[in-house]
mmCIF file of C-alpha atoms in Angstrom:
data_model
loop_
_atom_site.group_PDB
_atom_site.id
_atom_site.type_symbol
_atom_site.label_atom_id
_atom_site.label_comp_id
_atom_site.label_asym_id
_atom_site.label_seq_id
_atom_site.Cartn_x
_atom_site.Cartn_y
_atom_site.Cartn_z
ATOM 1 C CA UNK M 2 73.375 2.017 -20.920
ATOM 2 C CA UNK M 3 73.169 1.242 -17.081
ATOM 3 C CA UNK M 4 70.434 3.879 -16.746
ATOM 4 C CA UNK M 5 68.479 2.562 -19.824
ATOM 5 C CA UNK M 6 68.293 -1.012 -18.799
ATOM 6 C CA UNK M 7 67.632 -0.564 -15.155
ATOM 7 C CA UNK M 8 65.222 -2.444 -13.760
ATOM 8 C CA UNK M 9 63.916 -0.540 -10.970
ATOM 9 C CA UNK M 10 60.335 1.080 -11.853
ATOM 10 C CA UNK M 11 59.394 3.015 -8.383
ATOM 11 C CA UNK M 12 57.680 1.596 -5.173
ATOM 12 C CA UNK M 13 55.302 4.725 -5.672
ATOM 13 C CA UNK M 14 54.196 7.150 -7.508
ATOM 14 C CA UNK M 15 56.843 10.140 -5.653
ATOM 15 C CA UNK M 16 59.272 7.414 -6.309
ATOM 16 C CA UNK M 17 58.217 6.905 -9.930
ATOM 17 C CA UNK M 18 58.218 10.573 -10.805
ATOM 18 C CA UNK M 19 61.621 11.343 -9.617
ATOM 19 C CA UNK M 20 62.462 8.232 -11.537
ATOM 20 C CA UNK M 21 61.148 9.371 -14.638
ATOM 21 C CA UNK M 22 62.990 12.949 -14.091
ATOM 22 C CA UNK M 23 66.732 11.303 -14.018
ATOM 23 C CA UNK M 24 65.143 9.836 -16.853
ATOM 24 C CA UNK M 25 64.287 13.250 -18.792
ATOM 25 C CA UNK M 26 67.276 14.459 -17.693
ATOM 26 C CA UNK M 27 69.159 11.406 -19.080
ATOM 27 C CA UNK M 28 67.379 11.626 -22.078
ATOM 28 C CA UNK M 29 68.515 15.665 -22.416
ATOM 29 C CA UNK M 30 72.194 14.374 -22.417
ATOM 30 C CA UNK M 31 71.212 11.777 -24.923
ATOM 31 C CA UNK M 32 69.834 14.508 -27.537
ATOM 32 C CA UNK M 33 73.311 16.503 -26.892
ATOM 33 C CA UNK M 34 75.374 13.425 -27.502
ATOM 34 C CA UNK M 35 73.280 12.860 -30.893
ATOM 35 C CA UNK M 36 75.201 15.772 -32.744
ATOM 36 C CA UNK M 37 78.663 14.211 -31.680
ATOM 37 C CA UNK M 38 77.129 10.809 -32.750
ATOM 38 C CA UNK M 39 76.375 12.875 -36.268
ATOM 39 C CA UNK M 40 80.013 14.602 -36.481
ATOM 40 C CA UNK M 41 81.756 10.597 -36.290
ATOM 41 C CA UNK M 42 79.325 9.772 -39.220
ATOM 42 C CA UNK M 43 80.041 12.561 -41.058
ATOM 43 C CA UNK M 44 83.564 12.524 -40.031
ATOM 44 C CA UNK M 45 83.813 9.067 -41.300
ATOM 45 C CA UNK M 46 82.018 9.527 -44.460
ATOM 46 C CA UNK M 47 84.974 11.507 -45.227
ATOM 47 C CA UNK M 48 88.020 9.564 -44.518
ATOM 48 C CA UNK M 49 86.291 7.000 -46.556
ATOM 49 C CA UNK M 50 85.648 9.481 -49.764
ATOM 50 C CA UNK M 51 89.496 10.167 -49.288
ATOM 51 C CA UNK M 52 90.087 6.254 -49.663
ATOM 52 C CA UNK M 53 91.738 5.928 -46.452
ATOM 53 C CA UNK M 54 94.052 3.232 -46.130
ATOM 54 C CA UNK M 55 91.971 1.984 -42.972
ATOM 55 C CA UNK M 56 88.851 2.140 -45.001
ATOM 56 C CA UNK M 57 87.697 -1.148 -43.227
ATOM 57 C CA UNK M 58 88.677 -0.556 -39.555
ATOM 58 C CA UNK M 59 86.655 2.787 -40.156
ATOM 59 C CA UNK M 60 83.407 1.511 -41.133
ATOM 60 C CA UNK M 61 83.548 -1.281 -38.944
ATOM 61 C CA UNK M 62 83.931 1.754 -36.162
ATOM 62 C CA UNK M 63 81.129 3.421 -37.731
ATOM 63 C CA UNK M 64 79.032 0.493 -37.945
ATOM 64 C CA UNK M 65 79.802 -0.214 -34.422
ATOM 65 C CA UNK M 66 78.970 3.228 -32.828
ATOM 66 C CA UNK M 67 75.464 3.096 -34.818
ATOM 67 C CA UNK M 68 74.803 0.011 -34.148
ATOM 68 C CA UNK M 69 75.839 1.100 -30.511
ATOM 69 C CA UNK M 70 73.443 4.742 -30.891
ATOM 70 C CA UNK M 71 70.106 2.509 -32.024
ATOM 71 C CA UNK M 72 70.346 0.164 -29.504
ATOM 72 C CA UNK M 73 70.802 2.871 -26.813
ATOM 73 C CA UNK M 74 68.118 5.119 -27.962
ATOM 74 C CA UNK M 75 65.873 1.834 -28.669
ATOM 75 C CA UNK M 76 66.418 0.871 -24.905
ATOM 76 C CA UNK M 77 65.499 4.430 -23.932
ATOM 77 C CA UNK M 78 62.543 4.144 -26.281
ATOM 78 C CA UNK M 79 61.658 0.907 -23.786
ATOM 79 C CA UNK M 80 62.886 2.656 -20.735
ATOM 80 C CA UNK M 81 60.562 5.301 -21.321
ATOM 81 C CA UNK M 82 57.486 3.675 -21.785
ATOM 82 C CA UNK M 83 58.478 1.170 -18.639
ATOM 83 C CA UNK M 84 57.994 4.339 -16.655
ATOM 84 C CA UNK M 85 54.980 5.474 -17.996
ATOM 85 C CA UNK M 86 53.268 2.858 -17.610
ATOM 86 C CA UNK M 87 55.253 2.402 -14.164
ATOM 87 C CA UNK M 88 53.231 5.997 -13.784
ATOM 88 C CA UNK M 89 49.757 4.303 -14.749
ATOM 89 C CA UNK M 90 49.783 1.734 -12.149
ATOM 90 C CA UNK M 91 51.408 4.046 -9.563
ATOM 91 C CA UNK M 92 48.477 7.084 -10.217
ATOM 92 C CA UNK M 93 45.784 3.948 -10.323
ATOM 93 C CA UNK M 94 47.254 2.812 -6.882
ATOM 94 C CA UNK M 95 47.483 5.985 -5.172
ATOM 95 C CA UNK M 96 44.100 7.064 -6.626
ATOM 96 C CA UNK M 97 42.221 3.671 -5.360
ATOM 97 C CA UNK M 98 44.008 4.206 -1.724
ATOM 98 C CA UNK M 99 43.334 8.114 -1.825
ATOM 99 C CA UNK M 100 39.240 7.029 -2.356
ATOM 100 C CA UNK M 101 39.545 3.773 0.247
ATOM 101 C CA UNK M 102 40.852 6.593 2.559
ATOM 102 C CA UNK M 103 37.966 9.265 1.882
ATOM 103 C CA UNK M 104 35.754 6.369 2.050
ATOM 104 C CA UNK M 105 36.985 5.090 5.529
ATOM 105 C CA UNK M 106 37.164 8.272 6.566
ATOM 106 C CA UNK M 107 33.134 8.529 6.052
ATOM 107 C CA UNK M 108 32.547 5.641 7.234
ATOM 108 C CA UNK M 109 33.466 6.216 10.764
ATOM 109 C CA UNK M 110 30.640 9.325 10.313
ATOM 110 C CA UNK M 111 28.389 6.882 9.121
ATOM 111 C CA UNK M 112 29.021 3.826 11.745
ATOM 112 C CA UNK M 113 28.508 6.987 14.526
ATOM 113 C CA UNK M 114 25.560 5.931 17.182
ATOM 114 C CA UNK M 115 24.431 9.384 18.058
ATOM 115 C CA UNK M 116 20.738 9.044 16.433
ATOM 116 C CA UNK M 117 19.734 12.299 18.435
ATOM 117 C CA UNK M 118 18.040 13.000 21.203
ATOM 118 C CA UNK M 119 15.211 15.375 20.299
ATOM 119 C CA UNK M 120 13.580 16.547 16.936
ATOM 120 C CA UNK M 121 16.186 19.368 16.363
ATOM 121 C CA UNK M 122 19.173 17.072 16.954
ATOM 122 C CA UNK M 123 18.043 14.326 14.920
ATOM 123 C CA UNK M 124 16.729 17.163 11.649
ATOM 124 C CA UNK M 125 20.407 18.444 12.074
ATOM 125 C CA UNK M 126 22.235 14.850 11.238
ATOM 126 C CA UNK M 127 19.511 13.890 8.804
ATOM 127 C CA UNK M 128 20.587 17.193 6.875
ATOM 128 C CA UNK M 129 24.164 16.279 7.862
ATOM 129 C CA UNK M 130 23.725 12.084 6.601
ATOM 130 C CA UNK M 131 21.916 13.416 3.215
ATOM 131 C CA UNK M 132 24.905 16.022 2.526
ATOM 132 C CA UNK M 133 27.074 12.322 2.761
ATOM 133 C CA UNK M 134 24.949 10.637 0.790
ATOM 134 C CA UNK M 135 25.357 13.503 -1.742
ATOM 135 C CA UNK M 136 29.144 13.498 -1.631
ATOM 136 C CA UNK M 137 28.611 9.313 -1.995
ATOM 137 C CA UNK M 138 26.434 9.681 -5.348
ATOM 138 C CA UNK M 139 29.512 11.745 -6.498
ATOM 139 C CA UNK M 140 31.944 9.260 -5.783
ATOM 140 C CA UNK M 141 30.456 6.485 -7.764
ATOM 141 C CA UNK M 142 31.683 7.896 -10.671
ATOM 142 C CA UNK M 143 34.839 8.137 -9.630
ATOM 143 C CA UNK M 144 34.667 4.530 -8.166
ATOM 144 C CA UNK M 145 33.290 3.359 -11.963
ATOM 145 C CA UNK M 146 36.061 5.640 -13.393
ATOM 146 C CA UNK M 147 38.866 3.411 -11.421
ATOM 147 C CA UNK M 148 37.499 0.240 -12.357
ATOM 148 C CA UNK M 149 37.324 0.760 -15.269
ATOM 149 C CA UNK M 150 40.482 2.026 -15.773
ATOM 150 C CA UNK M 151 41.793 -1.070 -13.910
ATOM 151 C CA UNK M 152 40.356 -3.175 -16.647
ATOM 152 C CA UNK M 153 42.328 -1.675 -19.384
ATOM 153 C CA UNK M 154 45.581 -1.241 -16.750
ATOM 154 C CA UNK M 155 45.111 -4.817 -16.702
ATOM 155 C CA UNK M 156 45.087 -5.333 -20.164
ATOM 156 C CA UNK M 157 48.189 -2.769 -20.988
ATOM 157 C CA UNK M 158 50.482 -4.123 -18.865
ATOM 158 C CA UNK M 159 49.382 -7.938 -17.800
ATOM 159 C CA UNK M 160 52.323 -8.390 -15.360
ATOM 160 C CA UNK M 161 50.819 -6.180 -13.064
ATOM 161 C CA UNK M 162 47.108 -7.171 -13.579
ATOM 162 C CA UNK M 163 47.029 -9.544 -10.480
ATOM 163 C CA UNK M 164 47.921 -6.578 -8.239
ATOM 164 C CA UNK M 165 45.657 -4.155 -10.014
ATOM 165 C CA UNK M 166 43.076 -6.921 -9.524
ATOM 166 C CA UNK M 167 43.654 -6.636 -6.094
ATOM 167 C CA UNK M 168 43.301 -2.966 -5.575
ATOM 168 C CA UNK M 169 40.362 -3.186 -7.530
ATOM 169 C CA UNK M 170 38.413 -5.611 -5.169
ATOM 170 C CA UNK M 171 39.255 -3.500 -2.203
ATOM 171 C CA UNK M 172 38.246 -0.913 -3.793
ATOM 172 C CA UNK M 173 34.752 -2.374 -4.444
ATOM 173 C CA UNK M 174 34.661 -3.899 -1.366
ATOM 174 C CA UNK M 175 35.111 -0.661 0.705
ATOM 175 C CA UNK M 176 32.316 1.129 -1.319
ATOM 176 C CA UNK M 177 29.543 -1.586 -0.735
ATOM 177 C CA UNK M 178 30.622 -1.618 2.819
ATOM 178 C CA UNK M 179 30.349 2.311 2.883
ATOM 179 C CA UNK M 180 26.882 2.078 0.947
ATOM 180 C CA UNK M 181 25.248 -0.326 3.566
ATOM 181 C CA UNK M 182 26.322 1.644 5.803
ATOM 182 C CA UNK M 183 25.041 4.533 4.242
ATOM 183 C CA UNK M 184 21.580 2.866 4.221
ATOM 184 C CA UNK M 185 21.314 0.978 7.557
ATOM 185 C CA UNK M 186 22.366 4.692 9.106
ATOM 186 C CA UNK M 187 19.622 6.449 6.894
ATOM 187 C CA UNK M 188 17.108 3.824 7.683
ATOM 188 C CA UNK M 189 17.784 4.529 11.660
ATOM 189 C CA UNK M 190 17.943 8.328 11.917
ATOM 190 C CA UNK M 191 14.156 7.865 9.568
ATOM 191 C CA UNK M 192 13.246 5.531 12.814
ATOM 192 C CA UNK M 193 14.734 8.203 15.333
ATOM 193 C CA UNK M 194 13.169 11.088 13.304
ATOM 194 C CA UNK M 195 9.651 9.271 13.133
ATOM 195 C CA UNK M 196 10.237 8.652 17.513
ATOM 196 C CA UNK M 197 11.020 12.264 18.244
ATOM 197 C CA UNK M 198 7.966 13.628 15.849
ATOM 198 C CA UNK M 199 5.823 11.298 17.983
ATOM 199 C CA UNK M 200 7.171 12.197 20.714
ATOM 200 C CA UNK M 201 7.073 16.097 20.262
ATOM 201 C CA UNK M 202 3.824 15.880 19.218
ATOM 202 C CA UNK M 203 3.136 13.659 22.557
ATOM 203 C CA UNK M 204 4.795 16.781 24.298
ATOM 204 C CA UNK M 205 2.414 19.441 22.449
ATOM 205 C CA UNK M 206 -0.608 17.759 23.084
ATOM 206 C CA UNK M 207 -0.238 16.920 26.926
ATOM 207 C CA UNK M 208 1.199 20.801 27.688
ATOM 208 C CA UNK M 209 -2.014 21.951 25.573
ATOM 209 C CA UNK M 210 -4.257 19.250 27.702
ATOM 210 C CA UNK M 211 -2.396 20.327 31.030
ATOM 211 C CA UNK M 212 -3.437 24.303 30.226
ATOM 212 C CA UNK M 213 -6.588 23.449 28.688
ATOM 213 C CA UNK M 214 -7.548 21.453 32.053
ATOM 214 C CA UNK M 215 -6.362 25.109 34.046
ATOM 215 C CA UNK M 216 -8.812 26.870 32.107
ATOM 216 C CA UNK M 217 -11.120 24.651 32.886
ATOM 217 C CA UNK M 218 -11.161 24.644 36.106
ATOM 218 C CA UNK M 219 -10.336 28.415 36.650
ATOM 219 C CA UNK M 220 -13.354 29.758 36.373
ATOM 220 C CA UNK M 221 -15.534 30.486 39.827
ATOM 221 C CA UNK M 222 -19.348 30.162 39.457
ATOM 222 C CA UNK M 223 -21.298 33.088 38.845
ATOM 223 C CA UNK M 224 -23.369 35.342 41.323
ATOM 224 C CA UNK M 225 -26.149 35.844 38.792
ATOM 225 C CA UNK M 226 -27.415 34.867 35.876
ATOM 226 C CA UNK M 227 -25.678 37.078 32.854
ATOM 227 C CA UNK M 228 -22.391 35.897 34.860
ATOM 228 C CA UNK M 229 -23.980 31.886 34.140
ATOM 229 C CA UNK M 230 -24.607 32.602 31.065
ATOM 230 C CA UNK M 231 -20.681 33.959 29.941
ATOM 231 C CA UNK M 232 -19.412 30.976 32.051
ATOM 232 C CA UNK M 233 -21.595 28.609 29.677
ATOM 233 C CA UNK M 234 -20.454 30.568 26.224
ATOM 234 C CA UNK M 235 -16.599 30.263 27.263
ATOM 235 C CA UNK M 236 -17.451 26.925 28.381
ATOM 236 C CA UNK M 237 -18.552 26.040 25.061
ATOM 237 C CA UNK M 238 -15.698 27.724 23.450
ATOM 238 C CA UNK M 239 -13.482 25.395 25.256
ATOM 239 C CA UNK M 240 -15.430 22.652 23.854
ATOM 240 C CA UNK M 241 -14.818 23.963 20.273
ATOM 241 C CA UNK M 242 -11.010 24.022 21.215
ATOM 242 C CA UNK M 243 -11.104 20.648 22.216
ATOM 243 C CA UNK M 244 -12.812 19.417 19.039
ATOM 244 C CA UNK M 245 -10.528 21.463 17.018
ATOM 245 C CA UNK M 246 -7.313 19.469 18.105
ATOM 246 C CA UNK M 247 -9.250 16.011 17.375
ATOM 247 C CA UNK M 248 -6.932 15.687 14.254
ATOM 248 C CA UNK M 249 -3.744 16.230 16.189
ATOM 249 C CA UNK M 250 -4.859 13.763 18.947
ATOM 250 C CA UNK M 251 -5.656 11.726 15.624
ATOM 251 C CA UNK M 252 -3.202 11.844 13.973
ATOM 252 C CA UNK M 253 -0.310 11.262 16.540
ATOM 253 C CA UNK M 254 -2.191 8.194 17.373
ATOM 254 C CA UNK M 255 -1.611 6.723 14.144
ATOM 255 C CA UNK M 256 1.629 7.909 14.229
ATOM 256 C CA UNK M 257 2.507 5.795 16.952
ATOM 257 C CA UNK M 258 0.282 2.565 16.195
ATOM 258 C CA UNK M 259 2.703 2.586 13.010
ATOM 259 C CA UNK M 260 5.634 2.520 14.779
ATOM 260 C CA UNK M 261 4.292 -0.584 16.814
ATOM 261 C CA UNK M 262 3.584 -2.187 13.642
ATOM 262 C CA UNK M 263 7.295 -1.929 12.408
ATOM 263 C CA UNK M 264 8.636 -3.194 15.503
ATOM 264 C CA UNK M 265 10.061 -0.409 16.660
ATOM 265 C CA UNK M 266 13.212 -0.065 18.415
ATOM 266 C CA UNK M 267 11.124 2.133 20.851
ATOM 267 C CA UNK M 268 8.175 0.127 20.916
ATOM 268 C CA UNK M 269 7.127 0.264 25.001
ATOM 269 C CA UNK M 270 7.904 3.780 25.396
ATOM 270 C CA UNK M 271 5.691 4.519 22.569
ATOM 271 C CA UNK M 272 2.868 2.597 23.686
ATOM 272 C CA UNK M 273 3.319 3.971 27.182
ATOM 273 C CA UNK M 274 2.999 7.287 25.647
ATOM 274 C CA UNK M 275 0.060 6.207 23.756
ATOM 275 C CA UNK M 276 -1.752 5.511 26.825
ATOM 276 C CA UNK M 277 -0.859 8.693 28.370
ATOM 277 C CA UNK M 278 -1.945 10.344 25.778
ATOM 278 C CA UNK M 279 -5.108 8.341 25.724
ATOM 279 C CA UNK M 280 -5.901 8.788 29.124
ATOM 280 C CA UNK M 281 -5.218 12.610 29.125
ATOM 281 C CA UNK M 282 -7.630 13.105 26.409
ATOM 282 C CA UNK M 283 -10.797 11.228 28.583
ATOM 283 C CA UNK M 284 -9.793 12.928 31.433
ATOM 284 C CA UNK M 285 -9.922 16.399 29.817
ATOM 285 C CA UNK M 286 -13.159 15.140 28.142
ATOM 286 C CA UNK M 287 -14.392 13.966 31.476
ATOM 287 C CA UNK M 288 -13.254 17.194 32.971
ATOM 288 C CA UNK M 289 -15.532 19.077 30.170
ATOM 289 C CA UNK M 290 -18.354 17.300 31.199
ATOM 290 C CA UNK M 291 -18.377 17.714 34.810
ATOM 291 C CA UNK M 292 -17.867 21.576 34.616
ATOM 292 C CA UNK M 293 -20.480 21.550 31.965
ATOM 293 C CA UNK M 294 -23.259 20.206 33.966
ATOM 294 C CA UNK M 295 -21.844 22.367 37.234
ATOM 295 C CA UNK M 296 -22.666 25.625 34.976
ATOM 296 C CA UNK M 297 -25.617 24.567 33.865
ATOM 297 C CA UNK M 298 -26.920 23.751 37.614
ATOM 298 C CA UNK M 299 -25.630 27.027 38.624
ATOM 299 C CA UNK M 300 -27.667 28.064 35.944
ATOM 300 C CA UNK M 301 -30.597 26.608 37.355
ATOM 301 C CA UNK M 302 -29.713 28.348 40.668
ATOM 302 C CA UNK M 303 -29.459 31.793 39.233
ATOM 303 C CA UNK M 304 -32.292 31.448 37.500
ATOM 304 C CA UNK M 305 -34.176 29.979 40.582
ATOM 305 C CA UNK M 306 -32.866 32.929 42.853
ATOM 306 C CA UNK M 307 -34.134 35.504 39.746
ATOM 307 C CA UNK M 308 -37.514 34.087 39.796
ATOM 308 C CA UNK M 309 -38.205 34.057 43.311
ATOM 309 C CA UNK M 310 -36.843 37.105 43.878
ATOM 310 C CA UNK M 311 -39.357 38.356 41.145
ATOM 311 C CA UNK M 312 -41.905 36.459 43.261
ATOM 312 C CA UNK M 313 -41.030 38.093 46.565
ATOM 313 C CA UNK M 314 -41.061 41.400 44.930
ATOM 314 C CA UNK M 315 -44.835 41.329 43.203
ATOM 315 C CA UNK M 316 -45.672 39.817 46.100
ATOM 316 C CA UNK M 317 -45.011 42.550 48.566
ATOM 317 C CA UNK M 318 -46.447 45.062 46.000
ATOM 318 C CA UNK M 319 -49.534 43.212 46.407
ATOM 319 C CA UNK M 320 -49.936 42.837 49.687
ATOM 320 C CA UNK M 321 -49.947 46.281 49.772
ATOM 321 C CA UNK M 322 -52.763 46.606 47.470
ATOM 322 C CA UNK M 323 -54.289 43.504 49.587
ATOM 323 C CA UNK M 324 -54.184 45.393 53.233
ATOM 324 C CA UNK M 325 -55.858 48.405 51.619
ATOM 325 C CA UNK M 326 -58.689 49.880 53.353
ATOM 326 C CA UNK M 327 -60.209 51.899 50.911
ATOM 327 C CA UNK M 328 -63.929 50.145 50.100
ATOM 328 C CA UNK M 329 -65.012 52.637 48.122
ATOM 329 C CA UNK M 330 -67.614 55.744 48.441
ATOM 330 C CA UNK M 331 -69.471 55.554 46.012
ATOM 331 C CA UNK M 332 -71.060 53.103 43.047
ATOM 332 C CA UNK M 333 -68.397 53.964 40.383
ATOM 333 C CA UNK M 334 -65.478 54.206 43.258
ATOM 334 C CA UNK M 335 -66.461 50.135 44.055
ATOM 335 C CA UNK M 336 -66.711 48.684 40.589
ATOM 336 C CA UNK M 337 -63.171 50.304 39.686
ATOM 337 C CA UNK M 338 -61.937 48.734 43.211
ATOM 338 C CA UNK M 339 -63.324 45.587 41.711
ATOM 339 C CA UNK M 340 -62.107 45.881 38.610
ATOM 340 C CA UNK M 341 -58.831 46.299 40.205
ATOM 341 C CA UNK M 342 -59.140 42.561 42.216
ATOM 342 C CA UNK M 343 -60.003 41.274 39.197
ATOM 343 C CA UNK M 344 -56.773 42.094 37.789
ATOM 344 C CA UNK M 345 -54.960 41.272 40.615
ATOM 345 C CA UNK M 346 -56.721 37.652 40.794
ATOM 346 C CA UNK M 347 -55.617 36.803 37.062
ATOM 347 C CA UNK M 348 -51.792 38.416 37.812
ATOM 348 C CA UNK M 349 -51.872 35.900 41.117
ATOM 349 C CA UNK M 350 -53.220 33.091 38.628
ATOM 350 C CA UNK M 351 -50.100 33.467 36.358
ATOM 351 C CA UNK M 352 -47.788 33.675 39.483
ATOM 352 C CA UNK M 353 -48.909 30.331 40.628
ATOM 353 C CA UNK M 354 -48.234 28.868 37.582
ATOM 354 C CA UNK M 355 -44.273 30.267 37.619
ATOM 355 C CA UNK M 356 -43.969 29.478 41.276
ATOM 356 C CA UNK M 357 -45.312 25.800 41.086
#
């Protein structure tokens, strides 16, 4: 009977469970005592058939041992469900602490400053935040599953419900904690991820404006003018390079302007950057233009130095035909002479016209 009405219902579940064993194994030595409990009985039953002479001192007995047996098995009955619901609040308990310990165990990850320090870096703990925020959406069940079961704990056994109450609140009040956090940490690596694609793209487009200025300025101007001519078509394929990363130039401006306009945690480097990047582009525009007009008066040149060396060259062929001698012999010798200066006078015609 001192097992049966003992008071003591575990400071844990461990403690619980190897409560509720002693109790099985109480409850084992019960069921074997039940038959000996049935062989007084019957053993009774008998002596009173045979009109013992104690007839009343034995059912008295009997009445007393069954009286005794109901009682014992009724406090068992009790005993029994003590400890299971002992068991309840113990598996509620540990469960809430087990979560409140996953959860503060995520919660460091989450509360970590490392934001990254490049585009790579800060991809890899986006990936790594969203995998948490994936393990989070599966906890909520399991965070709605324990509250709820702490409302009908609380209801099933009302002497502990002020405790249950308790765990419950902590409970909740850990996983909004964790869930903020959750967010405030999302909302910065977004900001970090959003600075190191601006600033990548910063990185791209200066290297590209750095080479792009080499090219530029790598070419030597030409001897002639076929060589002018090339220098001009690569020059102008340059150009088309240059327009062709407009949209990039564009488009990492407005990436930037829109982190000024949230207030950005990075705000002056950005706009520093922005500048750079600003000025890099005019100067590499600026650059353009300067080589463009230095081919095109080298043009000029080699064109100059083709013509007059097409000049110098008729005219030494015709100052041949000028210091000839020949006058002629005869009638038809002089007219085709003539004929000739003729010629010559309407070829000198269209040469002063080129050369002036």
């Amino acid at each position: 009977e001192a097992i049966v009405t003992s008071e003591e219902l575990g400071q844990d579940l461990e403690h619980v469970e190897v409560l509720q064993k002693k109790f099985e194994e109480f409850q084992t030595d019960l069921a074997a005592h039940e038959e000996r409990v049935n062989e007084v009985n019957q053993f009774a039953g008998k002596l009173i058939q045979e009109q013992h002479p104690e007839e009343e001192l034995i059912k008295s007995k009997q009445d007393e041992v069954n009286a005794s047996w109901q009682r014992l098995k009724g406090l068992a009955l009790q005993r029994q469900g003590k400890l299971f619901g002992a068991a309840e609040v113990q598996r509620f308990n540990r469960d809430v602490d087990e979560t409140i310990s996953w959860i503060k165990e995520k919660g460091q990850l989450m509360a970590s400053d490392d934001f990254g320090r490049d585009l790579a870096s800060v991809q890899a703990l986006l990936r790594k935040h969203e995998g948490l925020e994936r393990d989070l959406a599966a906890l909520e069940d399991k965070v709605k599953a324990l509250c709820t079961e702490a409302d009908r704990l609380q209801q099933s056994h009302p002497i502990n419900a002020s405790q249950i109450q308790v765990k419950r609140e902590e409970l909740i009040a850990n996983w909004e904690q964790i869930r903020t956090l959750a967010a405030e940490r999302h909302g910065r690596l977004n900001d970090s991820y959003r600075l190191q694609r601006f600033l990548a793209d910063f990185r791209d487009l200066t290297s590209w404006v750095t080479e792009m200025k080499a090219l530029i300025n790598a070419d030597e101007l030409a001897n002639d003018v076929a060589g002018a001519e090339a220098l001009l078509d690569r020059h102008q394929e340059h150009k088309g390079e240059i327009d062709a990363h407009e949209d990039s130039f564009k488009s990492a401006d407005e990436s930037g302007q829109a982190l000024l306009a949230a207030g950005h945690y990075a705000s002056d480097e950005v706009k520093e950057k922005l500048t750079i990047l600003s000025d890099e582009r005019a100067a590499l525009l600026e650059l353009w233009e300067l080589r463009r007009q230095q081919y095109e008066q080298c043009m000029d040149l080699q064109l100059f130095y083709r013509d007059t060396e097409q000049v110098d060259n008729w005219m030494s062929k015709q100052e041949a035909f000028l210091l000839n001698e020949d006058l002629g012999d005869s009638l038809d010798s002089v007219e085709a002479l003539l004929k000739k200066h003729e010629d010559f006078e309407k070829s000198l015609s269209a040469q002063e016209e080129k050369i002036t």
